[in-house]
Coordinates of N, CA and C in Angstrom, one line a residue:
X1 N 0.8 -1.2 0.0 CA 0.0 0.0 0.0 C 0.9 1.3 0.0
X2 N 0.6 2.2 -0.9 CA 1.4 3.4 -1.0 C 0.7 4.5 -0.1
X3 N 1.4 4.9 0.9 CA 0.8 5.9 1.8 C 1.2 7.3 1.4
X4 N 0.1 8.1 1.2 CA 0.3 9.4 0.5 C -0.2 10.6 1.5
X5 N 0.6 11.7 1.5 CA 0.2 12.9 2.2 C 0.0 13.9 1.1
X6 N -1.2 14.6 1.1 CA -1.5 15.6 0.1 C -1.4 17.0 0.7
X7 N -0.6 17.9 0.0 CA -0.3 19.2 0.6 C -0.7 20.2 -0.5
X8 N -1.8 21.0 -0.2 CA -2.2 22.1 -1.1 C -3.1 23.0 -0.3
X9 N -2.9 24.3 -0.6 CA -3.7 25.3 0.2 C -5.1 25.4 -0.2
X10 N -5.6 24.7 -1.2 CA -7.0 24.8 -1.6 C -7.7 23.5 -1.2
X11 N -8.7 23.6 -0.3 CA -9.4 22.5 0.2 C -10.0 21.6 -0.8
X12 N -10.6 22.3 -1.8 CA -11.3 21.5 -2.9 C -10.3 20.7 -3.7
X13 N -9.0 21.2 -3.9 CA -8.0 20.4 -4.5 C -7.6 19.2 -3.7
X14 N -7.5 19.4 -2.4 CA -7.1 18.3 -1.5 C -8.2 17.2 -1.5
X15 N -9.5 17.7 -1.5 CA -10.6 16.7 -1.5 C -10.6 15.9 -2.8
X16 N -10.3 16.6 -3.9 CA -10.2 16.0 -5.2 C -9.2 14.9 -5.3
X17 N -8.0 15.2 -4.8 CA -6.9 14.3 -4.7 C -7.3 13.1 -3.8
X18 N -7.8 13.4 -2.7 CA -8.2 12.3 -1.8 C -9.2 11.3 -2.4
X19 N -10.2 11.9 -3.1 CA -11.2 11.1 -3.8 C -10.5 10.2 -4.8
X20 N -9.6 10.7 -5.6 CA -9.0 9.9 -6.7 C -8.1 8.8 -6.1
X21 N -7.3 9.2 -5.1 CA -6.3 8.3 -4.5 C -7.0 7.2 -3.7
X22 N -8.0 7.6 -3.0 CA -8.7 6.6 -2.1 C -9.5 5.5 -2.9
X23 N -9.7 5.8 -4.2 CA -10.4 4.8 -5.0 C -9.5 3.8 -5.6
X24 N -8.2 3.9 -5.3 CA -7.2 3.0 -5.8 C -6.9 1.9 -4.7
X25 N -6.8 0.7 -5.2 CA -6.6 -0.4 -4.3 C -5.2 -0.4 -3.6
X26 N -4.2 0.3 -4.2 CA -2.9 0.3 -3.7 C -2.4 1.6 -3.1
X27 N -3.4 2.5 -2.8 CA -3.1 3.8 -2.3 C -3.9 4.1 -1.1
X28 N -3.3 4.9 -0.2 CA -4.1 5.3 1.0 C -3.6 6.7 1.4
X29 N -4.5 7.7 1.5 CA -4.2 9.0 2.0 C -4.1 9.0 3.5
X30 N -2.9 9.3 4.0 CA -2.7 9.2 5.5 C -2.6 10.6 6.1
X31 N -2.7 11.6 5.3 CA -2.6 13.0 5.9 C -2.8 14.0 4.9
X32 N -3.2 15.2 5.3 CA -3.3 16.4 4.5 C -2.7 17.6 5.2
X33 N -2.4 18.6 4.4 CA -1.9 19.9 5.0 C -2.2 21.0 4.0
X34 N -2.4 22.2 4.5 CA -2.7 23.4 3.7 C -1.5 24.2 3.4
X35 N -0.3 23.9 4.0 CA 0.9 24.7 3.7 C 2.1 23.8 4.1
X36 N 3.3 24.3 3.7 CA 4.5 23.5 3.9 C 4.8 23.3 5.4
X37 N 4.6 24.3 6.2 CA 4.9 24.1 7.7 C 4.0 23.1 8.3
X38 N 2.7 23.1 7.9 CA 1.7 22.1 8.4 C 2.1 20.7 7.9
X39 N 2.6 20.6 6.7 CA 3.0 19.4 6.1 C 4.1 18.7 6.9
X40 N 5.1 19.5 7.3 CA 6.2 19.0 8.1 C 5.8 18.5 9.4
X41 N 4.8 19.2 10.0 CA 4.2 18.7 11.3 C 3.5 17.4 11.1
X42 N 2.7 17.3 10.0 CA 2.0 16.0 9.8 C 3.0 14.9 9.5
X43 N 4.0 15.2 8.8 CA 5.0 14.1 8.4 C 5.9 13.7 9.6
X44 N 5.8 14.4 10.7 CA 6.5 13.9 11.9 C 5.7 12.8 12.6
X45 N 4.4 12.8 12.3 CA 3.5 11.9 13.0 C 3.1 10.7 12.2
X46 N 3.2 10.8 10.9 CA 2.7 9.7 10.0 C 3.9 9.2 9.1
X47 N 3.8 7.9 8.8 CA 4.8 7.3 7.9 C 4.2 7.3 6.5
X48 N 4.8 8.2 5.6 CA 4.3 8.3 4.3 C 5.4 7.9 3.3
X49 N 4.9 7.4 2.1 CA 5.8 7.0 1.1 C 6.0 8.2 0.1
X50 N 4.9 8.9 -0.2 CA 4.9 10.0 -1.2 C 4.2 11.2 -0.6
X51 N 4.7 12.4 -0.9 CA 4.1 13.6 -0.5 C 3.8 14.3 -1.8
X52 N 2.5 14.5 -2.1 CA 2.1 15.3 -3.3 C 2.0 16.8 -2.8
X53 N 3.0 17.5 -3.3 CA 3.3 18.9 -2.7 C 3.1 20.0 -3.7
X54 N 2.1 20.9 -3.4 CA 2.0 22.1 -4.2 C 3.2 23.0 -4.0
X55 N 3.6 23.7 -5.1 CA 4.8 24.6 -4.9 C 4.4 25.9 -4.3
X56 N 3.3 26.5 -4.8 CA 2.9 27.8 -4.4 C 1.9 27.7 -3.3
X57 N 2.3 28.0 -2.1 CA 1.4 28.0 -0.9 C 1.8 29.1 0.1
X58 N 0.9 29.6 0.9 CA 1.2 30.6 1.9 C 2.0 29.9 3.1
X59 N 2.5 30.8 4.0 CA 3.2 30.4 5.2 C 4.6 29.8 4.9
X60 N 4.6 28.6 4.3 CA 5.8 28.0 3.8 C 5.5 27.3 2.5
X61 N 6.2 27.7 1.4 CA 5.9 27.1 0.1 C 6.5 25.7 0.0
X62 N 6.2 25.0 -1.1 CA 6.5 23.6 -1.3 C 8.0 23.4 -1.5
X63 N 8.7 24.4 -2.0 CA 10.2 24.3 -2.2 C 10.9 24.2 -0.8
X64 N 10.5 25.2 0.0 CA 11.1 25.3 1.4 C 10.8 24.0 2.2
X65 N 9.5 23.6 2.1 CA 9.1 22.4 2.8 C 9.8 21.1 2.3
X66 N 10.0 21.0 1.0 CA 10.8 19.9 0.5 C 12.2 19.9 1.0
X67 N 12.8 21.1 1.0 CA 14.2 21.2 1.4 C 14.3 20.7 2.9
X68 N 13.4 21.2 3.7 CA 13.4 20.8 5.2 C 13.1 19.3 5.4
X69 N 12.2 18.8 4.6 CA 11.8 17.4 4.7 C 13.0 16.5 4.3
X70 N 13.7 16.8 3.2 CA 14.9 16.0 2.8 C 16.0 16.1 3.8
X71 N 16.2 17.3 4.3 CA 17.3 17.5 5.3 C 17.0 16.8 6.6
X72 N 15.8 16.6 6.9 CA 15.4 15.9 8.2 C 15.7 14.4 8.1
X73 N 15.9 13.9 6.9 CA 16.1 12.4 6.7 C 14.8 11.6 6.5
X74 N 13.7 12.3 6.4 CA 12.4 11.6 6.2 C 12.5 10.8 4.9
X75 N 12.0 9.6 4.9 CA 12.1 8.8 3.8 C 11.1 9.1 2.7
X76 N 10.0 9.8 3.0 CA 9.0 10.2 2.1 C 9.6 10.9 0.9
X77 N 9.1 10.6 -0.3 CA 9.6 11.2 -1.5 C 8.5 12.2 -2.0
X78 N 9.0 13.3 -2.5 CA 8.1 14.4 -2.9 C 7.8 14.5 -4.4
X79 N 6.5 14.6 -4.7 CA 6.1 14.8 -6.0 C 5.6 16.3 -6.0
X80 N 6.3 17.2 -6.6 CA 6.0 18.6 -6.6 C 4.9 18.9 -7.7
X81 N 4.0 19.8 -7.4 CA 3.0 20.2 -8.4 C 3.2 21.6 -8.8
X82 N 3.1 21.8 -10.1 CA 3.3 23.2 -10.6 C 2.3 23.5 -11.7
X83 N 2.2 24.8 -12.0 CA 1.2 25.2 -13.0 C 1.9 25.1 -14.4
X84 N 3.2 25.5 -14.4 CA 3.9 25.6 -15.7 C 5.2 24.7 -15.7
X85 N 5.5 24.0 -16.7 CA 6.7 23.2 -16.7 C 7.9 24.0 -16.9
X86 N 7.8 25.3 -17.2 CA 8.9 26.2 -17.3 C 9.1 27.1 -16.0
X87 N 8.3 26.8 -15.0 CA 8.4 27.5 -13.7 C 9.7 27.3 -13.0
X88 N 10.5 28.3 -12.7 CA 11.8 28.1 -12.1 C 11.6 27.5 -10.7
X89 N 10.5 27.6 -10.1 CA 10.3 26.9 -8.8 C 10.1 25.4 -9.0
X90 N 9.8 25.0 -10.2 CA 9.7 23.5 -10.4 C 11.1 23.0 -10.4
X91 N 12.1 23.7 -11.0 CA 13.5 23.2 -10.9 C 14.0 23.4 -9.4
X92 N 13.6 24.5 -8.8 CA 14.0 24.7 -7.4 C 13.6 23.5 -6.5
X93 N 12.4 23.0 -6.8 CA 11.9 21.9 -6.0 C 12.7 20.6 -6.3
X94 N 13.1 20.4 -7.5 CA 14.0 19.3 -7.9 C 15.3 19.5 -7.2
X95 N 15.8 20.7 -7.2 CA 17.1 20.9 -6.6 C 17.1 20.8 -5.1
X96 N 15.9 21.0 -4.5 CA 15.7 20.9 -3.0 C 15.6 19.4 -2.6
X97 N 15.4 18.5 -3.6 CA 15.3 17.1 -3.3 C 14.0 16.4 -3.7
X98 N 13.1 17.1 -4.4 CA 11.9 16.4 -4.9 C 12.3 15.4 -6.0
X99 N 11.6 14.3 -6.0 CA 11.8 13.2 -6.9 C 11.3 13.5 -8.3
X100 N 10.5 14.6 -8.4 CA 10.0 14.9 -9.7 C 8.9 15.9 -9.6
X101 N 8.3 16.4 -10.7 CA 7.2 17.3 -10.6 C 6.2 17.0 -11.7
X102 N 5.0 17.4 -11.5 CA 3.8 17.1 -12.4 C 3.0 18.4 -12.5
X103 N 2.5 18.6 -13.7 CA 1.6 19.8 -13.9 C 0.3 19.6 -13.1
X104 N -0.2 20.6 -12.5 CA -1.5 20.5 -11.7 C -2.7 20.1 -12.6
X105 N -2.6 20.4 -13.9 CA -3.7 20.0 -14.8 C -3.5 18.7 -15.4
X106 N -2.6 17.9 -15.0 CA -2.4 16.6 -15.6 C -3.6 15.7 -15.3
X107 N -3.9 14.8 -16.2 CA -5.1 13.9 -16.0 C -4.8 13.0 -14.8
X108 N -5.9 12.5 -14.2 CA -5.7 11.6 -13.0 C -4.8 10.4 -13.3
X109 N -4.9 9.8 -14.5 CA -4.1 8.6 -14.8 C -2.6 9.0 -14.7
X110 N -2.2 10.2 -15.1 CA -0.8 10.6 -15.0 C -0.4 10.8 -13.5
X111 N -1.3 11.4 -12.7 CA -1.0 11.6 -11.3 C -0.8 10.2 -10.6
X112 N -1.7 9.3 -10.9 CA -1.6 7.9 -10.3 C -0.3 7.2 -10.7
X113 N 0.0 7.3 -12.0 CA 1.2 6.7 -12.5 C 2.5 7.3 -11.9
X114 N 2.4 8.7 -11.7 CA 3.6 9.4 -11.1 C 3.8 9.0 -9.7
X115 N 2.7 8.8 -8.9 CA 2.8 8.4 -7.5 C 3.4 7.0 -7.4
X116 N 2.9 6.1 -8.3 CA 3.4 4.7 -8.2 C 4.9 4.7 -8.6
X117 N 5.3 5.5 -9.6 CA 6.7 5.5 -10.0 C 7.6 6.0 -9.0
X118 N 7.2 7.2 -8.4 CA 8.0 7.8 -7.4 C 8.1 7.0 -6.1
X119 N 7.0 6.2 -5.8 CA 7.0 5.4 -4.6 C 8.0 4.2 -4.8
X120 N 8.1 3.8 -6.1 CA 9.0 2.7 -6.4 C 10.5 3.1 -6.5
X121 N 10.7 4.4 -6.3 CA 12.1 4.9 -6.4 C 12.5 5.5 -7.7
X122 N 11.6 5.6 -8.6 CA 12.0 6.2 -9.9 C 11.8 7.7 -9.9
X123 N 12.5 8.4 -10.7 CA 12.3 9.8 -10.9 C 11.3 10.0 -12.1
X124 N 10.2 10.7 -11.8 CA 9.2 10.8 -12.8 C 9.3 12.0 -13.7
X125 N 10.3 12.8 -13.6 CA 10.6 13.8 -14.6 C 11.7 13.3 -15.5
X126 N 11.5 13.3 -16.8 CA 12.6 12.9 -17.7 C 13.8 13.8 -17.5
X127 N 15.0 13.2 -17.4 CA 16.2 14.1 -17.3 C 16.3 15.1 -18.4
X128 N 15.8 14.9 -19.6 CA 15.8 15.9 -20.6 C 15.0 17.1 -20.3
X129 N 13.8 16.9 -19.6 CA 13.0 18.0 -19.1 C 13.8 18.7 -18.0
X130 N 14.4 18.0 -17.1 CA 15.2 18.7 -16.1 C 16.3 19.5 -16.7
X131 N 16.9 19.0 -17.7 CA 18.0 19.8 -18.4 C 17.4 21.1 -19.0
X132 N 16.2 21.0 -19.6 CA 15.6 22.2 -20.2 C 15.4 23.2 -19.1
X133 N 14.9 22.8 -17.9 CA 14.7 23.7 -16.8 C 16.1 24.3 -16.4
X134 N 17.1 23.4 -16.3 CA 18.4 23.9 -15.9 C 19.0 24.9 -16.9
X135 N 18.9 24.6 -18.1 CA 19.4 25.5 -19.2 C 18.8 26.9 -19.0
X136 N 17.5 26.9 -18.6 CA 16.9 28.2 -18.4 C 17.2 29.0 -17.1
X137 N 17.3 28.2 -16.0 CA 17.4 28.8 -14.7 C 18.7 28.6 -13.9
X138 N 19.6 27.7 -14.4 CA 20.7 27.3 -13.6 C 21.5 28.5 -13.1
X139 N 21.7 29.6 -13.9 CA 22.4 30.7 -13.4 C 21.8 31.6 -12.4
X140 N 20.5 31.3 -12.1 CA 19.7 32.2 -11.2 C 19.5 31.5 -9.8
X141 N 19.9 30.3 -9.7 CA 19.5 29.5 -8.5 C 20.7 29.3 -7.5
X142 N 20.3 29.3 -6.2 CA 21.3 29.0 -5.2 C 21.6 27.6 -5.1
X143 N 22.9 27.2 -5.1 CA 23.3 25.8 -5.1 C 22.7 25.0 -3.9
X144 N 22.3 23.8 -4.1 CA 21.7 23.0 -3.0 C 22.8 22.4 -2.1
X145 N 22.4 21.9 -1.0 CA 23.3 21.2 -0.1 C 23.4 19.7 -0.6
X146 N 24.6 19.1 -0.6 CA 25.9 19.7 -0.2 C 26.3 20.8 -1.2
X147 N 27.2 21.7 -0.7 CA 27.6 22.8 -1.5 C 28.4 22.4 -2.7
X148 N 28.6 23.3 -3.6 CA 29.2 23.1 -4.8 C 30.7 22.6 -4.6
X149 N 31.4 23.2 -3.6 CA 32.8 22.9 -3.5 C 33.0 21.4 -3.1
X150 N 32.0 20.7 -2.6 CA 32.1 19.3 -2.2 C 31.9 18.4 -3.4
X151 N 31.3 18.9 -4.5 CA 30.9 18.1 -5.6 C 32.1 17.3 -6.2
X152 N 33.3 18.0 -6.4 CA 34.4 17.4 -7.0 C 34.9 16.2 -6.1
X153 N 34.9 16.4 -4.8 CA 35.3 15.3 -3.9 C 34.4 14.1 -4.0
X154 N 33.1 14.4 -4.1 CA 32.1 13.3 -4.3 C 32.3 12.5 -5.6
X155 N 32.5 13.3 -6.7 CA 32.7 12.7 -8.0 C 34.0 11.9 -8.1
X156 N 35.0 12.3 -7.3 CA 36.2 11.6 -7.3 C 36.1 10.1 -6.9
X157 N 35.0 9.8 -6.2 CA 34.8 8.4 -5.7 C 34.4 7.5 -6.9
X158 N 34.0 8.1 -8.0 CA 33.6 7.2 -9.2 C 34.7 6.7 -9.9
X159 N 34.6 5.5 -10.4 CA 35.6 4.9 -11.4 C 35.4 5.6 -12.7
X160 N 36.4 5.3 -13.6 CA 36.4 6.0 -14.9 C 35.1 5.6 -15.6
X161 N 34.7 4.3 -15.6 CA 33.5 3.9 -16.3 C 32.2 4.5 -15.6
X162 N 32.2 4.6 -14.3 CA 31.1 5.2 -13.6 C 30.9 6.7 -14.0
X163 N 32.1 7.3 -14.1 CA 32.0 8.8 -14.4 C 31.5 8.9 -15.8
X164 N 31.9 8.0 -16.7 CA 31.4 8.1 -18.1 C 29.9 7.9 -18.1
X165 N 29.4 6.9 -17.4 CA 27.9 6.7 -17.3 C 27.2 7.9 -16.7
X166 N 27.8 8.4 -15.6 CA 27.3 9.6 -14.9 C 27.1 10.8 -15.9
X167 N 28.0 11.0 -16.7 CA 27.9 12.1 -17.7 C 26.8 11.9 -18.7
X168 N 26.7 10.6 -19.1 CA 25.6 10.3 -20.1 C 24.2 10.4 -19.4
X169 N 24.1 10.0 -18.2 CA 22.9 10.2 -17.4 C 22.6 11.7 -17.3
X170 N 23.6 12.5 -17.0 CA 23.4 13.9 -16.9 C 23.0 14.6 -18.2
X171 N 23.3 13.9 -19.3 CA 22.9 14.5 -20.6 C 21.4 14.1 -21.0
X172 N 20.8 13.4 -20.1 CA 19.4 13.0 -20.2 C 19.2 11.7 -21.0
X173 N 20.2 10.9 -21.1 CA 20.1 9.7 -21.9 C 19.5 8.5 -21.1
X174 N 18.7 7.7 -21.7 CA 18.1 6.6 -21.0 C 19.1 5.4 -20.9
X175 N 18.8 4.4 -20.1 CA 19.6 3.3 -19.9 C 19.9 2.6 -21.2
X176 N 18.8 2.5 -22.1 CA 19.0 1.9 -23.4 C 20.0 2.6 -24.3
X177 N 19.8 4.0 -24.2 CA 20.8 4.8 -25.0 C 22.2 4.6 -24.6
X178 N 22.4 4.6 -23.2 CA 23.7 4.5 -22.7 C 24.3 3.1 -23.0
X179 N 23.5 2.1 -22.9 CA 24.0 0.7 -23.3 C 24.4 0.6 -24.7
X180 N 23.7 1.3 -25.6 CA 24.0 1.2 -27.0 C 25.3 2.0 -27.3
X181 N 25.4 3.1 -26.6 CA 26.6 4.0 -26.8 C 27.9 3.3 -26.3
X182 N 27.8 2.6 -25.2 CA 28.9 2.0 -24.5 C 29.1 0.5 -24.9
X183 N 28.2 0.0 -25.7 CA 28.3 -1.4 -26.2 C 28.3 -2.4 -25.1
X184 N 27.4 -2.2 -24.1 CA 27.2 -3.1 -23.0 C 25.7 -3.4 -22.8
X185 N 25.4 -4.4 -22.0 CA 24.0 -4.7 -21.8 C 23.3 -3.7 -20.9
X186 N 22.0 -3.5 -21.1 CA 21.2 -2.5 -20.4 C 21.3 -2.8 -18.9
X187 N 21.3 -4.1 -18.5 CA 21.4 -4.5 -17.1 C 22.7 -4.0 -16.5
X188 N 23.7 -4.0 -17.3 CA 25.0 -3.5 -16.8 C 24.9 -2.0 -16.5
X189 N 24.2 -1.3 -17.4 CA 24.1 0.2 -17.2 C 23.3 0.4 -15.9
X190 N 22.2 -0.4 -15.7 CA 21.4 -0.2 -14.5 C 22.2 -0.5 -13.2
X191 N 23.1 -1.4 -13.3 CA 24.0 -1.7 -12.1 C 24.9 -0.5 -11.9
X192 N 25.5 0.0 -13.0 CA 26.4 1.2 -12.8 C 25.6 2.4 -12.2
X193 N 24.4 2.6 -12.7 CA 23.6 3.8 -12.3 C 23.3 3.6 -10.8
X194 N 22.9 2.4 -10.4 CA 22.6 2.2 -9.0 C 23.8 2.4 -8.1
X195 N 25.0 2.0 -8.5 CA 26.2 2.3 -7.8 C 26.6 3.7 -7.7
X196 N 26.4 4.4 -8.8 CA 26.7 5.9 -8.9 C 25.8 6.6 -7.9
X197 N 24.5 6.3 -7.9 CA 23.6 7.0 -7.0 C 23.9 6.7 -5.6
X198 N 24.4 5.5 -5.3 CA 24.8 5.2 -3.9 C 26.0 5.9 -3.5
X199 N 27.0 5.9 -4.4 CA 28.3 6.6 -4.0 C 28.1 8.1 -3.8
X200 N 27.2 8.7 -4.7 CA 27.1 10.1 -4.6 C 25.9 10.6 -3.7
X201 N 25.3 9.6 -3.0 CA 24.2 9.8 -2.1 C 23.1 10.6 -2.7
X202 N 22.7 10.2 -3.9 CA 21.6 10.8 -4.6 C 20.4 10.0 -4.6
X203 N 19.2 10.6 -4.6 CA 18.0 9.9 -4.6 C 17.6 9.2 -5.9
X204 N 17.9 9.9 -7.0 CA 17.5 9.4 -8.3 C 18.3 10.1 -9.4
X205 N 17.9 9.8 -10.7 CA 18.6 10.3 -11.8 C 18.5 11.8 -12.0
X206 N 17.3 12.4 -11.6 CA 17.1 13.8 -11.7 C 18.1 14.5 -10.8
X207 N 18.4 14.0 -9.6 CA 19.4 14.6 -8.7 C 20.8 14.5 -9.3
X208 N 21.0 13.5 -10.1 CA 22.3 13.3 -10.8 C 22.5 14.5 -11.8
X209 N 21.4 14.8 -12.5 CA 21.5 15.9 -13.5 C 21.8 17.2 -12.8
X210 N 21.1 17.4 -11.7 CA 21.4 18.7 -10.9 C 22.8 18.7 -10.4
X211 N 23.3 17.6 -9.9 CA 24.7 17.6 -9.4 C 25.7 17.9 -10.6
X212 N 25.4 17.4 -11.7 CA 26.3 17.6 -12.9 C 26.4 19.1 -13.2
X213 N 25.3 19.8 -13.1 CA 25.3 21.2 -13.4 C 26.0 22.0 -12.2
X214 N 25.7 21.6 -11.0 CA 26.3 22.3 -9.9 C 27.9 22.1 -9.9
X215 N 28.3 20.9 -10.4 CA 29.8 20.7 -10.4 C 30.5 21.3 -11.6
X216 N 29.7 21.8 -12.5 CA 30.3 22.4 -13.7 C 30.6 21.3 -14.8
X217 N 30.3 20.0 -14.6 CA 30.5 19.1 -15.6 C 29.6 19.3 -16.8
X218 N 28.4 19.8 -16.6 CA 27.5 20.1 -17.7 C 27.1 21.5 -17.5
X219 N 27.1 22.3 -18.6 CA 26.8 23.7 -18.5 C 25.5 24.0 -19.3
X220 N 24.8 25.1 -18.9 CA 23.6 25.4 -19.7 C 23.8 25.5 -21.2
X221 N 22.8 24.8 -21.9 CA 22.8 24.8 -23.3 C 24.0 24.1 -23.9
X222 N 24.7 23.3 -23.1 CA 25.8 22.5 -23.6 C 25.3 21.2 -24.4

């Protein structure tokens, strides 16, 4: 059962999400909140797998709440909701540690698929979309924790092959693309990606793209 907390300042939106999610056999809404600060309080008391988090909220917005949630070590993964896929706050949420973002007007089937994917540990924003956001906003944003100066030290833990795979992931390439380029099996690529994420202490591939930009290995519009 996927345990979900819904965070949105509009009560009707929360009710709508609850109705959709509660109708699923594999999902349960275990909490609601009207702003980021309330969400953090709720998440101290409930064990959640996924937090459906609106970005624009009063008191504490979704970006700040995501940052604090990740810093606290809470295992819940954040699915950020935004109105526009070019919103710089959508990238800010990814940089803060969200596992992905979804447009608020996405159909219910997309929402449900995104929640299931993110609960399974997948990033539901394609790295290519993340790169598009980065190309537009990377120069305007404050680096996430850990700080940029520590990026080189973290990347130094990678083997030559892992570094090669990391750069391809950062370019938004799929496992199948990477396997074809490196002339290896796709399962081998999956193994490399898993080790890379573990060594770099990253939650998912989206965070790998963010780190690549922060470290200067990939530059906007490159």
